[in-house]
mmCIF file of C-alpha atoms in Angstrom:
data_model
loop_
_atom_site.group_PDB
_atom_site.id
_atom_site.type_symbol
_atom_site.label_atom_id
_atom_site.label_comp_id
_atom_site.label_asym_id
_atom_site.label_seq_id
_atom_site.Cartn_x
_atom_site.Cartn_y
_atom_site.Cartn_z
ATOM 1 C CA MET A 180 39.560 103.578 86.072
ATOM 2 C CA THR A 181 37.389 106.639 86.592
ATOM 3 C CA ASP A 182 38.327 109.014 89.377
ATOM 4 C CA PRO A 183 35.584 108.301 91.959
ATOM 5 C CA SER A 184 35.472 111.986 92.980
ATOM 6 C CA ASP A 185 34.419 113.141 89.506
ATOM 7 C CA GLY A 186 30.884 114.473 89.484
ATOM 8 C CA PHE A 187 30.334 113.603 93.142
ATOM 9 C CA THR A 188 27.795 115.779 94.938
ATOM 10 C CA VAL A 189 26.020 115.581 98.253
ATOM 11 C CA GLU A 190 22.301 116.302 98.287
ATOM 12 C CA ASN A 191 20.525 116.847 101.583
ATOM 13 C CA GLU A 192 16.983 115.471 101.418
ATOM 14 C CA VAL A 193 16.166 116.741 104.900
ATOM 15 C CA ASP A 194 16.433 120.429 105.754
ATOM 16 C CA ASN A 195 19.254 121.079 108.226
ATOM 17 C CA GLN A 196 17.173 123.464 110.311
ATOM 18 C CA THR A 197 14.499 120.773 110.745
ATOM 19 C CA LEU A 198 17.131 118.336 111.955
ATOM 20 C CA LEU A 199 18.387 120.875 114.430
ATOM 21 C CA GLU A 200 14.968 121.678 115.832
ATOM 22 C CA ASP A 201 14.044 118.009 116.161
ATOM 23 C CA TYR A 202 17.273 116.627 117.591
ATOM 24 C CA VAL A 203 19.592 119.414 118.760
ATOM 25 C CA PRO A 204 17.534 122.282 120.222
ATOM 26 C CA GLY A 205 19.399 125.590 120.353
ATOM 27 C CA SER A 206 22.245 124.510 118.069
ATOM 28 C CA SER A 207 23.661 126.768 115.378
ATOM 29 C CA LEU A 208 22.749 125.999 111.782
ATOM 30 C CA ALA A 209 26.050 127.551 110.704
ATOM 31 C CA SER A 210 27.998 125.053 112.830
ATOM 32 C CA VAL A 211 26.160 122.125 111.243
ATOM 33 C CA ASP A 212 26.715 123.494 107.742
ATOM 34 C CA ALA A 213 30.411 123.924 108.525
ATOM 35 C CA LYS A 214 30.632 120.313 109.718
ATOM 36 C CA ILE A 215 28.860 119.089 106.566
ATOM 37 C CA ALA A 216 31.287 121.075 104.400
ATOM 38 C CA GLN A 217 34.221 119.611 106.318
ATOM 39 C CA LEU A 218 32.968 116.027 105.936
ATOM 40 C CA ASP A 219 32.206 116.622 102.258
ATOM 41 C CA ALA A 220 35.744 117.890 101.607
ATOM 42 C CA MET A 221 37.219 114.985 103.581
ATOM 43 C CA PHE A 222 35.172 112.387 101.715
ATOM 44 C CA LYS A 223 36.022 113.797 98.278
ATOM 45 C CA LYS A 224 39.712 113.936 99.157
ATOM 46 C CA LEU A 225 39.718 110.369 100.468
ATOM 47 C CA CYS A 226 37.851 109.109 97.393
ATOM 48 C CA LYS A 227 40.295 110.803 95.051
ATOM 49 C CA SER A 228 43.389 109.543 96.895
ATOM 50 C CA ALA A 229 42.057 106.014 97.373
ATOM 51 C CA GLY A 230 40.820 105.776 93.794
ATOM 52 C CA ARG A 231 44.127 106.858 92.288
ATOM 53 C CA ALA A 232 46.191 104.661 94.620
ATOM 54 C CA LEU A 233 44.042 101.605 93.867
ATOM 55 C CA ALA A 234 44.178 102.246 90.121
ATOM 56 C CA PHE A 235 47.956 102.659 90.275
ATOM 57 C CA HIS A 236 48.508 99.436 92.202
ATOM 58 C CA LEU A 237 46.102 97.460 90.009
ATOM 59 C CA GLY A 238 48.040 98.533 86.956
ATOM 60 C CA GLU A 239 45.075 100.446 85.514
ATOM 61 C CA MET A 240 46.867 103.759 85.799
ATOM 62 C CA PRO A 241 50.423 104.475 84.641
ATOM 63 C CA PRO A 242 52.953 105.840 87.147
ATOM 64 C CA PRO A 243 52.660 109.612 87.552
ATOM 65 C CA GLU A 244 54.514 111.558 84.879
ATOM 66 C CA PRO A 245 55.472 115.231 84.683
ATOM 67 C CA SER A 246 52.694 117.541 83.567
ATOM 68 C CA PRO A 247 52.685 118.135 79.787
ATOM 69 C CA THR A 248 51.827 121.790 80.450
ATOM 70 C CA SER A 249 53.194 124.363 82.861
ATOM 71 C CA LEU A 250 52.739 127.962 83.931
ATOM 72 C CA ILE A 251 56.503 128.502 83.516
ATOM 73 C CA GLU A 252 58.536 128.331 80.311
ATOM 74 C CA CYS A 253 61.041 125.797 81.622
ATOM 75 C CA ALA A 254 62.072 124.234 84.917
ATOM 76 C CA THR A 255 64.864 126.650 85.858
ATOM 77 C CA VAL A 256 65.420 129.078 88.699
ATOM 78 C CA ASP A 257 65.282 132.025 86.290
ATOM 79 C CA SER A 258 61.887 130.954 84.952
ATOM 80 C CA MET A 259 60.635 130.392 88.494
ATOM 81 C CA ALA A 260 61.842 133.842 89.578
ATOM 82 C CA HIS A 261 60.075 135.446 86.606
ATOM 83 C CA HIS A 262 56.869 133.529 87.333
ATOM 84 C CA LEU A 263 56.895 134.450 91.014
ATOM 85 C CA LYS A 264 56.834 138.144 90.118
ATOM 86 C CA THR A 265 53.550 137.594 88.241
ATOM 87 C CA CYS A 266 51.843 135.247 90.739
ATOM 88 C CA LYS A 267 48.705 136.139 92.663
ATOM 89 C CA ASN A 268 48.157 133.060 94.855
ATOM 90 C CA VAL A 269 51.389 131.596 96.233
ATOM 91 C CA LEU A 270 50.957 128.609 98.542
ATOM 92 C CA VAL A 271 53.881 128.053 100.933
ATOM 93 C CA LEU A 272 54.482 124.819 102.865
ATOM 94 C CA THR A 273 57.151 125.043 105.553
ATOM 95 C CA GLY A 274 58.856 122.722 108.018
ATOM 96 C CA ALA A 275 61.453 122.886 110.781
ATOM 97 C CA GLY A 276 64.295 123.489 108.321
ATOM 98 C CA ILE A 277 63.401 127.167 107.927
ATOM 99 C CA SER A 278 64.032 127.764 111.649
ATOM 100 C CA THR A 279 67.397 126.043 112.078
ATOM 101 C CA SER A 280 69.356 129.214 111.257
ATOM 102 C CA ALA A 281 67.524 130.831 114.195
ATOM 103 C CA GLY A 282 69.025 128.192 116.480
ATOM 104 C CA ILE A 283 66.019 125.879 116.680
ATOM 105 C CA PRO A 284 66.911 122.289 115.733
ATOM 106 C CA ASP A 285 64.813 120.367 113.251
ATOM 107 C CA PHE A 286 63.675 116.842 113.974
ATOM 108 C CA ARG A 287 65.340 114.496 111.500
ATOM 109 C CA THR A 288 68.772 115.888 110.523
ATOM 110 C CA PRO A 289 71.326 113.220 111.525
ATOM 111 C CA GLY A 290 73.437 114.373 114.462
ATOM 112 C CA SER A 291 71.761 117.718 115.164
ATOM 113 C CA GLY A 292 68.061 116.849 114.906
ATOM 114 C CA VAL A 293 65.826 116.462 117.947
ATOM 115 C CA TYR A 294 65.283 112.757 117.330
ATOM 116 C CA ASP A 295 69.027 112.110 117.502
ATOM 117 C CA ASN A 296 69.469 113.952 120.794
ATOM 118 C CA VAL A 297 66.808 112.643 123.148
ATOM 119 C CA GLN A 298 68.372 109.350 124.156
ATOM 120 C CA LYS A 299 68.560 110.374 127.795
ATOM 121 C CA TYR A 300 64.794 110.843 127.828
ATOM 122 C CA LEU A 301 64.245 107.490 126.160
ATOM 123 C CA ASP A 302 66.443 105.827 128.778
ATOM 124 C CA LYS A 303 64.968 107.730 131.730
ATOM 125 C CA TYR A 304 61.338 107.128 130.809
ATOM 126 C CA GLN A 305 61.909 103.719 129.163
ATOM 127 C CA LEU A 306 60.578 104.779 125.762
ATOM 128 C CA GLN A 307 61.254 102.864 122.561
ATOM 129 C CA SER A 308 61.252 105.761 120.090
ATOM 130 C CA ALA A 309 61.820 109.509 119.997
ATOM 131 C CA GLN A 310 58.404 110.069 118.439
ATOM 132 C CA LYS A 311 56.851 108.601 121.569
ATOM 133 C CA LEU A 312 57.891 111.779 123.429
ATOM 134 C CA PHE A 313 55.470 113.685 121.216
ATOM 135 C CA SER A 314 52.585 111.210 121.394
ATOM 136 C CA PHE A 315 49.239 112.126 122.904
ATOM 137 C CA GLU A 316 48.968 108.642 124.389
ATOM 138 C CA LEU A 317 52.111 109.153 126.491
ATOM 139 C CA PHE A 318 51.086 112.697 127.455
ATOM 140 C CA GLN A 319 47.798 111.368 128.823
ATOM 141 C CA GLN A 320 49.634 108.696 130.810
ATOM 142 C CA ASP A 321 52.517 110.893 131.973
ATOM 143 C CA PRO A 322 53.022 114.503 130.787
ATOM 144 C CA GLU A 323 56.391 114.875 132.556
ATOM 145 C CA PRO A 324 58.577 113.559 129.667
ATOM 146 C CA PHE A 325 57.138 116.122 127.260
ATOM 147 C CA TYR A 326 57.420 118.954 129.786
ATOM 148 C CA ALA A 327 61.053 118.044 130.499
ATOM 149 C CA LEU A 328 61.882 118.106 126.788
ATOM 150 C CA ALA A 329 60.011 121.397 126.272
ATOM 151 C CA ARG A 330 62.026 122.997 129.077
ATOM 152 C CA GLU A 331 65.321 121.842 127.559
ATOM 153 C CA MET A 332 64.318 123.036 124.080
ATOM 154 C CA LYS A 333 63.209 126.341 125.643
ATOM 155 C CA TYR A 334 59.699 126.237 124.188
ATOM 156 C CA PRO A 335 58.063 128.672 123.931
ATOM 157 C CA ASN A 336 61.226 130.688 123.171
ATOM 158 C CA VAL A 337 60.769 134.436 122.837
ATOM 159 C CA ASN A 338 64.489 135.147 122.376
ATOM 160 C CA VAL A 339 64.870 133.732 118.852
ATOM 161 C CA LYS A 340 64.266 135.884 115.793
ATOM 162 C CA PRO A 341 62.655 135.046 112.450
ATOM 163 C CA THR A 342 64.982 133.902 109.681
ATOM 164 C CA ILE A 343 65.302 135.152 106.119
ATOM 165 C CA ALA A 344 62.838 132.399 105.165
ATOM 166 C CA HIS A 345 60.201 133.766 107.552
ATOM 167 C CA GLN A 346 60.797 137.297 106.287
ATOM 168 C CA PHE A 347 60.470 136.070 102.696
ATOM 169 C CA ILE A 348 56.983 134.748 103.473
ATOM 170 C CA LYS A 349 56.151 138.122 105.061
ATOM 171 C CA LEU A 350 57.377 139.827 101.867
ATOM 172 C CA LEU A 351 54.998 137.671 99.825
ATOM 173 C CA SER A 352 52.203 138.745 102.174
ATOM 174 C CA ASP A 353 53.143 142.433 101.902
ATOM 175 C CA LYS A 354 53.036 142.186 98.123
ATOM 176 C CA GLY A 355 49.558 140.690 98.300
ATOM 177 C CA VAL A 356 50.467 137.368 96.656
ATOM 178 C CA LEU A 357 50.569 135.002 99.667
ATOM 179 C CA LEU A 358 47.548 132.709 99.484
ATOM 180 C CA ARG A 359 48.533 130.982 102.719
ATOM 181 C CA ASN A 360 51.493 129.562 104.620
ATOM 182 C CA TYR A 361 50.863 126.057 105.922
ATOM 183 C CA THR A 362 53.487 125.574 108.598
ATOM 184 C CA GLN A 363 54.291 122.361 110.438
ATOM 185 C CA ASN A 364 56.304 124.378 112.971
ATOM 186 C CA ILE A 365 55.228 125.136 116.519
ATOM 187 C CA ASP A 366 57.797 127.911 117.125
ATOM 188 C CA MET A 367 55.501 130.844 116.107
ATOM 189 C CA LEU A 368 58.367 132.653 114.328
ATOM 190 C CA GLN A 369 56.159 133.491 111.354
ATOM 191 C CA SER A 370 53.868 135.425 113.696
ATOM 192 C CA GLN A 371 56.774 137.583 114.870
ATOM 193 C CA THR A 372 57.169 138.941 111.338
ATOM 194 C CA GLY A 373 53.648 140.363 111.365
ATOM 195 C CA ILE A 374 52.081 138.066 108.773
ATOM 196 C CA PRO A 375 48.284 138.338 109.229
ATOM 197 C CA ASP A 376 46.857 135.430 111.207
ATOM 198 C CA ASP A 377 44.476 134.465 108.396
ATOM 199 C CA LYS A 378 47.457 133.956 106.073
ATOM 200 C CA VAL A 379 49.093 131.346 108.333
ATOM 201 C CA PHE A 380 47.716 127.892 109.106
ATOM 202 C CA GLU A 381 49.563 126.259 112.004
ATOM 203 C CA VAL A 382 48.884 122.654 111.022
ATOM 204 C CA HIS A 383 50.453 121.237 114.177
ATOM 205 C CA GLY A 384 49.352 124.024 116.510
ATOM 206 C CA SER A 385 51.753 126.078 118.610
ATOM 207 C CA PHE A 386 52.801 127.142 122.094
ATOM 208 C CA ARG A 387 50.777 130.365 121.902
ATOM 209 C CA SER A 388 48.272 128.856 124.363
ATOM 210 C CA GLY A 389 47.499 125.831 126.499
ATOM 211 C CA THR A 390 44.298 124.046 127.509
ATOM 212 C CA CYS A 391 43.291 122.231 130.677
ATOM 213 C CA MET A 392 42.540 118.604 129.816
ATOM 214 C CA ASN A 393 39.943 118.499 132.600
ATOM 215 C CA CYS A 394 37.861 121.701 132.470
ATOM 216 C CA GLY A 395 39.018 123.272 129.187
ATOM 217 C CA ALA A 396 40.347 126.491 130.747
ATOM 218 C CA LYS A 397 42.881 128.343 128.589
ATOM 219 C CA LEU A 398 46.369 129.713 129.354
ATOM 220 C CA ASP A 399 47.936 132.380 127.161
ATOM 221 C CA LYS A 400 51.520 132.233 125.897
ATOM 222 C CA GLU A 401 53.098 133.991 128.866
ATOM 223 C CA GLN A 402 51.171 131.907 131.399
ATOM 224 C CA LEU A 403 52.108 128.736 129.523
ATOM 225 C CA LYS A 404 55.767 129.757 129.390
ATOM 226 C CA GLU A 405 55.817 130.419 133.139
ATOM 227 C CA ALA A 406 54.167 127.055 133.761
ATOM 228 C CA ILE A 407 56.613 125.113 131.574
ATOM 229 C CA PHE A 408 59.711 126.684 133.113
ATOM 230 C CA SER A 409 58.455 126.272 136.671
ATOM 231 C CA GLY A 410 60.072 122.833 136.620
ATOM 232 C CA LYS A 411 56.799 121.026 137.159
ATOM 233 C CA VAL A 412 53.896 119.797 135.051
ATOM 234 C CA ALA A 413 51.502 122.728 134.681
ATOM 235 C CA LYS A 414 48.223 122.281 136.525
ATOM 236 C CA CYS A 415 44.974 124.220 136.179
ATOM 237 C CA LYS A 416 44.182 126.744 138.937
ATOM 238 C CA GLU A 417 40.584 127.360 137.885
ATOM 239 C CA SER A 418 37.787 126.836 140.400
ATOM 240 C CA VAL A 419 35.342 124.096 139.405
ATOM 241 C CA GLU A 420 32.310 123.652 141.647
ATOM 242 C CA GLY A 421 34.147 125.307 144.505
ATOM 243 C CA GLU A 422 37.356 123.283 144.176
ATOM 244 C CA ILE A 423 40.637 123.853 142.362
ATOM 245 C CA CYS A 424 40.514 121.951 139.078
ATOM 246 C CA ASP A 425 44.158 120.753 139.181
ATOM 247 C CA GLY A 426 43.853 119.273 135.662
ATOM 248 C CA VAL A 427 46.950 118.923 133.470
ATOM 249 C CA ILE A 428 47.597 121.803 131.070
ATOM 250 C CA LYS A 429 48.411 120.621 127.549
ATOM 251 C CA PRO A 430 50.107 123.069 125.159
ATOM 252 C CA ASP A 431 47.909 123.584 122.095
ATOM 253 C CA ILE A 432 50.147 121.624 119.752
ATOM 254 C CA VAL A 433 49.012 118.619 117.728
ATOM 255 C CA MET A 434 50.732 115.523 119.056
ATOM 256 C CA PHE A 435 51.051 112.165 117.323
ATOM 257 C CA GLY A 436 47.691 110.464 117.651
ATOM 258 C CA GLU A 437 45.667 113.683 117.733
ATOM 259 C CA ALA A 438 43.412 115.048 115.020
ATOM 260 C CA LEU A 439 44.417 118.099 113.006
ATOM 261 C CA PRO A 440 42.450 121.361 113.366
ATOM 262 C CA GLN A 441 38.876 120.826 112.180
ATOM 263 C CA ASP A 442 39.058 123.353 109.349
ATOM 264 C CA TYR A 443 42.272 121.994 107.816
ATOM 265 C CA LEU A 444 40.712 119.878 105.054
ATOM 266 C CA CYS A 445 38.214 122.518 103.954
ATOM 267 C CA THR A 446 40.848 125.252 103.890
ATOM 268 C CA ILE A 447 43.572 123.326 102.067
ATOM 269 C CA SER A 448 41.116 121.896 99.530
ATOM 270 C CA LYS A 449 40.124 125.417 98.469
ATOM 271 C CA ASP A 450 43.684 126.738 98.503
ATOM 272 C CA GLU A 451 45.126 123.887 96.442
ATOM 273 C CA ASP A 452 42.764 124.653 93.573
ATOM 274 C CA LYS A 453 43.554 128.377 93.600
ATOM 275 C CA CYS A 454 47.341 128.364 93.900
ATOM 276 C CA ASP A 455 49.498 129.369 90.918
ATOM 277 C CA LEU A 456 52.805 128.491 92.636
ATOM 278 C CA LEU A 457 53.702 126.057 95.409
ATOM 279 C CA ILE A 458 56.855 126.758 97.440
ATOM 280 C CA VAL A 459 58.002 123.981 99.788
ATOM 281 C CA MET A 460 60.769 124.886 102.266
ATOM 282 C CA GLY A 461 62.626 123.106 105.038
ATOM 283 C CA THR A 462 60.710 119.841 105.282
ATOM 284 C CA SER A 463 61.372 116.158 104.706
ATOM 285 C CA LEU A 464 57.682 115.651 103.816
ATOM 286 C CA GLN A 465 57.543 112.619 106.075
ATOM 287 C CA VAL A 466 54.428 113.568 108.024
ATOM 288 C CA ALA A 467 50.890 113.185 106.704
ATOM 289 C CA PRO A 468 48.664 114.792 105.672
ATOM 290 C CA VAL A 469 50.718 117.836 104.662
ATOM 291 C CA ASN A 470 53.008 115.621 102.578
ATOM 292 C CA LYS A 471 50.027 115.162 100.233
ATOM 293 C CA ILE A 472 49.904 118.856 99.320
ATOM 294 C CA PRO A 473 52.519 118.780 96.499
ATOM 295 C CA ASN A 474 50.483 116.167 94.617
ATOM 296 C CA SER A 475 47.159 117.928 95.240
ATOM 297 C CA VAL A 476 47.781 121.220 93.439
ATOM 298 C CA PRO A 477 46.821 121.461 89.724
ATOM 299 C CA ARG A 478 49.301 119.502 87.602
ATOM 300 C CA SER A 479 50.448 122.545 85.630
ATOM 301 C CA THR A 480 51.288 124.476 88.822
ATOM 302 C CA PRO A 481 55.036 125.190 89.217
ATOM 303 C CA ARG A 482 56.543 123.704 92.386
ATOM 304 C CA LEU A 483 59.695 125.101 93.963
ATOM 305 C CA LEU A 484 61.479 123.022 96.606
ATOM 306 C CA ILE A 485 63.985 124.992 98.694
ATOM 307 C CA ASN A 486 65.599 122.434 100.954
ATOM 308 C CA ARG A 487 68.873 121.096 102.280
ATOM 309 C CA GLU A 488 68.424 118.140 99.952
ATOM 310 C CA GLN A 489 65.911 116.670 97.531
ATOM 311 C CA VAL A 490 63.012 114.738 99.046
ATOM 312 C CA CYS A 491 60.276 112.447 97.759
ATOM 313 C CA THR A 492 61.857 111.711 94.397
ATOM 314 C CA ASN A 493 62.428 107.997 95.010
ATOM 315 C CA PRO A 494 59.600 105.828 96.430
ATOM 316 C CA GLU A 495 62.132 103.207 97.521
ATOM 317 C CA THR A 496 63.520 105.561 100.194
ATOM 318 C CA TYR A 497 60.134 106.942 101.299
ATOM 319 C CA THR A 498 57.896 104.194 102.603
ATOM 320 C CA HIS A 499 54.777 106.405 102.532
ATOM 321 C CA MET A 500 55.093 106.949 98.751
ATOM 322 C CA SER A 501 53.897 104.790 95.886
ATOM 323 C CA ALA A 502 55.313 107.178 93.261
ATOM 324 C CA PRO A 503 57.565 110.272 93.150
ATOM 325 C CA LEU A 504 56.199 113.635 94.273
ATOM 326 C CA PHE A 505 58.744 115.658 92.276
ATOM 327 C CA PHE A 506 60.313 115.166 88.840
ATOM 328 C CA PHE A 507 63.459 117.307 89.025
ATOM 329 C CA ASP A 508 65.641 115.026 86.901
ATOM 330 C CA HIS A 509 62.956 113.787 84.524
ATOM 331 C CA PRO A 510 63.694 114.795 80.905
ATOM 332 C CA ASP A 511 60.110 116.019 80.467
ATOM 333 C CA ASN A 512 60.009 118.058 83.677
ATOM 334 C CA LYS A 513 58.308 121.418 83.092
ATOM 335 C CA THR A 514 57.102 122.336 86.581
ATOM 336 C CA ASP A 515 59.565 121.327 89.335
ATOM 337 C CA VAL A 516 62.650 123.308 90.418
ATOM 338 C CA PHE A 517 64.994 122.462 93.293
ATOM 339 C CA MET A 518 67.287 124.867 95.141
ATOM 340 C CA GLY A 519 69.511 122.906 97.522
ATOM 341 C CA GLY A 520 71.782 123.639 100.448
ATOM 342 C CA ASP A 521 71.262 126.477 102.910
ATOM 343 C CA ILE A 522 67.695 127.786 102.674
ATOM 344 C CA ASP A 523 68.498 131.412 103.530
ATOM 345 C CA SER A 524 71.254 131.474 100.906
ATOM 346 C CA SER A 525 68.887 130.062 98.297
ATOM 347 C CA LEU A 526 66.356 132.773 99.078
ATOM 348 C CA MET A 527 69.064 135.416 98.747
ATOM 349 C CA GLU A 528 69.806 134.083 95.275
ATOM 350 C CA LEU A 529 66.141 133.890 94.289
ATOM 351 C CA THR A 530 65.215 137.379 95.482
ATOM 352 C CA LYS A 531 68.287 138.909 93.846
ATOM 353 C CA LYS A 532 67.115 137.441 90.535
ATOM 354 C CA MET A 533 63.701 138.984 91.167
ATOM 355 C CA GLY A 534 64.979 142.374 92.287
ATOM 356 C CA TRP A 535 63.440 141.860 95.745
ATOM 357 C CA TRP A 536 66.632 141.342 97.756
ATOM 358 C CA GLU A 537 66.985 144.917 99.025
ATOM 359 C CA GLU A 538 63.414 144.849 100.348
ATOM 360 C CA LEU A 539 63.979 141.510 102.048
ATOM 361 C CA LYS A 540 67.273 142.663 103.534
ATOM 362 C CA LYS A 541 65.608 145.655 105.188
ATOM 363 C CA MET A 542 62.832 143.508 106.640
ATOM 364 C CA GLY A 543 65.316 141.306 108.482
ATOM 365 C CA GLY A 544 67.466 144.177 109.715
ATOM 366 C CA GLU A 545 70.149 145.208 107.235
ATOM 367 C CA LYS A 546 73.132 144.600 109.520
ATOM 368 C CA GLU A 547 72.075 141.098 110.590
ATOM 369 C CA THR A 548 71.023 140.134 107.077
ATOM 370 C CA GLU A 549 74.280 141.386 105.573
ATOM 371 C CA GLU A 550 76.193 139.323 108.150
ATOM 372 C CA LYS A 551 74.231 136.237 107.065
ATOM 373 C CA GLU A 552 74.988 137.075 103.458
ATOM 374 C CA GLU A 553 78.723 137.287 104.198
ATOM 375 C CA ARG A 554 78.669 133.993 106.115
ATOM 376 C CA ALA A 555 76.885 132.348 103.230
ATOM 377 C CA GLY A 556 79.743 133.392 100.959
ATOM 378 C CA GLY A 557 77.419 133.742 98.004
ATOM 379 C CA SER A 558 75.088 131.128 96.597
ATOM 380 C CA ASN A 559 75.567 127.496 97.457
ATOM 381 C CA SER A 560 72.469 126.275 95.688
ATOM 382 C CA LYS A 561 72.648 123.024 93.768
ATOM 383 C CA LEU A 562 70.121 123.439 91.013
ATOM 384 C CA CYS A 563 68.386 120.763 89.015
ATOM 385 C CA LYS A 564 68.521 121.710 85.355
ATOM 386 C CA THR A 565 70.994 124.510 86.001
ATOM 387 C CA LYS A 566 70.165 126.412 82.846
ATOM 388 C CA LYS A 567 69.989 130.079 83.775
#
């Protein structure tokens, strides 16, 4: 079956400016062109994904296999470390696991994750699932459950510090090789390191601001923090037609049931084609659409997963998968490397192999970083294909 995205182009028979003048007086041509580009990228991506999935399920396409070519010599940590030193466009995908050593819990770790520790909220507000606490539908009906949870989790928290993982991404940026960091996190720790804003895409938003759901007025981070910890649902104090608005303030995070930022598809589509290394850290890859990124980069692109455990290798345990995302244990694997266990410890090991550890240690504060190194007790990484 032919990939339906091959050779696909969009031709506009009617000039955009004419459309604007006839139907939307005073509108910006640039805004319309941006929307067209966004829809074009979305349509191509949907065609490609749907076409491949249909072909796979109809038996017209064999199950995905490891790439026959690779930008690294072999799928080992040493080869990956050598390749990283020569890269120019490193794409980094991060999840809550990179912030746990800062004291912020992730969502899905049994016992310590957020979803395992919100039963009192489920009972109090008669909710059937933990994810419901983060749904836009519930927030519209009653914002109090989310505000109560945010207060307990101390969001936005200005007292936590970036981890070695955050500093590693900053080091990539300083060396001029970070294409972009797509983060699913809302904790803003990557911003504390000083990574330029254009190098970070907060896929699920953050607590750096809030927006009135009635009039659209904005609150900055400090105003939002004060509102959250006031013990009440934050309400808008803006004057609208001579009266206090009193609309509910929603933190600018993307809740379940909300659309992602408008420029996500256009940005990731361009970045996927350019990247010469994909690093995935601290995520279970359970949430779409970011869990599609590993399969969207060029097939020969090396992919390094630094995680507590392997993910997305067995479709039977991941209901959103029709085929594996990674091929760590496949005999023909030439692109995928896994470093397991503690993420900070794995990054210590990787940067020591690269000769970057001393730089990274200074970025995180030598004393604190050395203490983490001592606690780690050396490397605890479980490597697939452990050839050095």
